[in-house]
C-alpha positions in Angstrom: 122.3 97.9 82.4 124.7 100.7 83.2 125.0 103.8 81.1 126.9 103.9 77.8 130.3 105.5 77.7 130.6 107.5 74.5 133.7 106.9 72.3 135.0 110.3 73.5 135.1 109.1 77.1 137.3 106.1 76.2 140.1 108.4 75.4 143.1 107.1 77.5 145.6 104.8 75.7 146.6 101.7 77.6 148.0 98.2 77.1 146.6 94.8 77.9 149.2 92.6 79.5 149.8 88.9 79.6 152.1 87.1 82.0 154.7 85.3 79.9 158.1 83.6 80.2 160.0 85.8 77.9 163.2 83.7 78.2 164.1 80.7 80.3 163.4 81.4 84.0 162.4 85.0 83.3 158.8 86.0 83.6 157.3 89.4 82.8 154.0 91.2 82.2 154.1 91.6 78.4 152.0 94.0 76.3 149.8 92.0 73.8 147.7 94.9 72.4 146.9 98.6 72.8 143.4 99.6 73.9 141.4 102.8 74.8 139.9 103.0 78.3 138.5 105.4 80.8 139.9 105.4 84.3 138.4 106.6 87.5 140.6 106.3 90.7 138.1 105.9 93.6 138.4 106.6 97.3 137.1 103.1 98.1 139.5 100.1 98.5 139.9 97.0 96.4 140.3 93.8 98.4 142.6 92.1 95.8 144.4 90.0 98.4 142.6 87.7 100.9 145.4 87.9 103.5 147.0 91.3 102.7 146.0 94.9 103.1 143.7 96.6 100.6 144.7 98.6 97.6 143.2 101.7 96.0 140.3 100.8 93.6 140.2 101.9 90.0 137.0 101.7 87.9 137.9 101.2 84.2 135.7 101.0 81.1 136.9 99.5 77.8 135.5 98.3 74.6 134.3 94.7 74.7 137.1 92.3 73.9 138.9 89.1 74.9 139.9 89.9 78.5 140.1 87.8 81.6 141.4 88.1 85.2 144.6 86.4 84.0 145.4 89.7 82.3 146.5 93.1 83.7 146.3 96.6 82.2 149.0 99.2 82.1 148.1 102.9 81.7 150.9 105.4 81.9 152.9 104.4 85.0 150.0 102.6 86.6 149.6 98.8 86.8 146.0 97.6 87.2 145.5 94.2 88.8 142.1 93.1 87.5 139.6 91.8 90.1 136.3 91.8 88.2 135.1 92.1 84.6 131.4 92.7 83.8 129.5 93.6 80.7 128.6 97.3 80.8 126.4 96.9 77.7 126.7 94.9 74.4 129.8 96.9 73.4 131.7 97.8 76.6 133.1 96.3 79.7 133.2 97.5 83.3 136.5 96.5 85.0 137.4 96.8 88.7 141.1 96.8 89.4 143.5 97.4 92.2 146.2 100.0 91.7 149.4 97.9 92.4 153.1 98.2 92.1 154.8 94.9 91.0 158.4 94.6 92.1 161.2 92.4 90.6 161.8 89.3 92.6 164.0 86.2 92.4 162.6 82.9 93.5 165.1 80.4 94.8 163.3 77.0 95.1 164.9 74.8 97.8 165.8 71.2 97.1 162.9 68.8 97.7 162.7 65.0 98.1 161.6 62.9 95.2 162.2 59.4 93.8 164.3 58.3 90.9 163.4 55.7 88.2 164.2 52.9 90.7 161.9 54.5 93.3 164.9 55.5 95.5 164.7 58.8 97.5 166.6 61.6 95.7 166.8 65.3 95.9 164.9 67.4 93.3 166.8 70.5 92.3 165.0 73.4 90.7 166.4 76.5 89.1 166.0 80.0 90.3 163.7 82.3 88.3 162.8 86.0 88.2 159.3 87.5 88.1 157.4 90.6 89.0 155.2 90.1 92.2 153.0 92.3 94.3 154.1 92.6 98.0 151.6 93.8 100.5 151.7 94.2 104.2 150.4 91.5 106.6 151.6 92.3 110.0 154.8 92.7 112.1 155.3 90.5 115.2 157.9 91.4 117.9 159.4 88.4 119.5 161.6 88.4 122.7 165.0 86.7 122.4 167.4 85.7 125.1 170.1 88.2 124.1 168.4 90.6 121.8 165.1 91.3 120.1 164.2 90.4 116.5 161.4 91.6 114.3 159.6 89.0 112.2 158.5 90.9 109.1 155.6 89.1 107.3 154.3 90.1 103.9 151.8 88.7 101.5 153.1 88.0 98.0 150.5 88.0 95.2 151.5 86.4 91.9 149.8 85.1 88.7 149.0 81.4 88.6 152.1 80.7 86.6 154.3 81.2 89.7 154.5 78.0 91.8 156.2 78.4 95.2 156.3 76.0 98.2 157.0 76.5 101.9 160.7 76.9 102.4 161.5 78.6 99.1 163.4 81.9 99.2 162.1 85.1 97.7 164.7 87.7 97.1 163.8 91.4 96.4 166.5 93.5 94.7 169.2 94.7 97.2 167.3 93.2 100.2 167.6 90.2 102.4 165.5 87.2 101.3 162.1 86.2 102.6 161.1 82.6 103.2 157.8 81.2 102.0 155.8 80.1 105.1 152.2 79.6 103.8 150.7 78.8 100.3 147.2 79.8 99.2 146.8 78.6 95.7 143.1 77.7 95.2 142.1 80.9 93.5 141.8 80.3 89.7 143.5 83.5 88.8 146.2 84.2 91.4 148.4 82.7 94.1 149.1 84.2 97.5 152.0 83.4 99.7 152.8 84.5 103.3 156.5 85.2 103.4 158.7 86.3 106.3 162.2 87.3 107.4 163.7 88.2 110.7 165.7 91.3 111.4 167.8 92.3 114.4 166.9 95.6 116.2 
């Protein structure tokens, strides 16, 4: 059992967040309660994404409470993506988190084929929606073209489980060209990961 954090050490105010649809087609990390924590930003890295680069690790301690990896914690201007929660002792929790920076994104699902009530092929139209996602670097591949060169920029998008995307969907950051979803990794019980890409002329 690890050492006990005195009440004086849990002296930093923070908020527990839940991922909610605050209005139709608008998702946000929403505060659900205030808590007191201790925060230690560490030199080691947190592998919060299987396919993206690592993020800085934060070691948090909090009073024992209803908290899962579906939640996040906000403290000051920092967003902590929770990656493990263990019992520190009978009253407190040890929490490992990645220091991340969610950005506002718009998902534009592309029409898919389905079937109507008479089992005839039909297009399934889905509405666009906005949500905060975590973009992390994957790699950049240069490809030779006949007339010019393009850069294929690939990123990994990490989202809560509530965000369902499929290959071909468009992801549009604010004031940027859209990415296209190329690969879906959705077996993790607490998050989804997507490889997204776009091509740029150079």
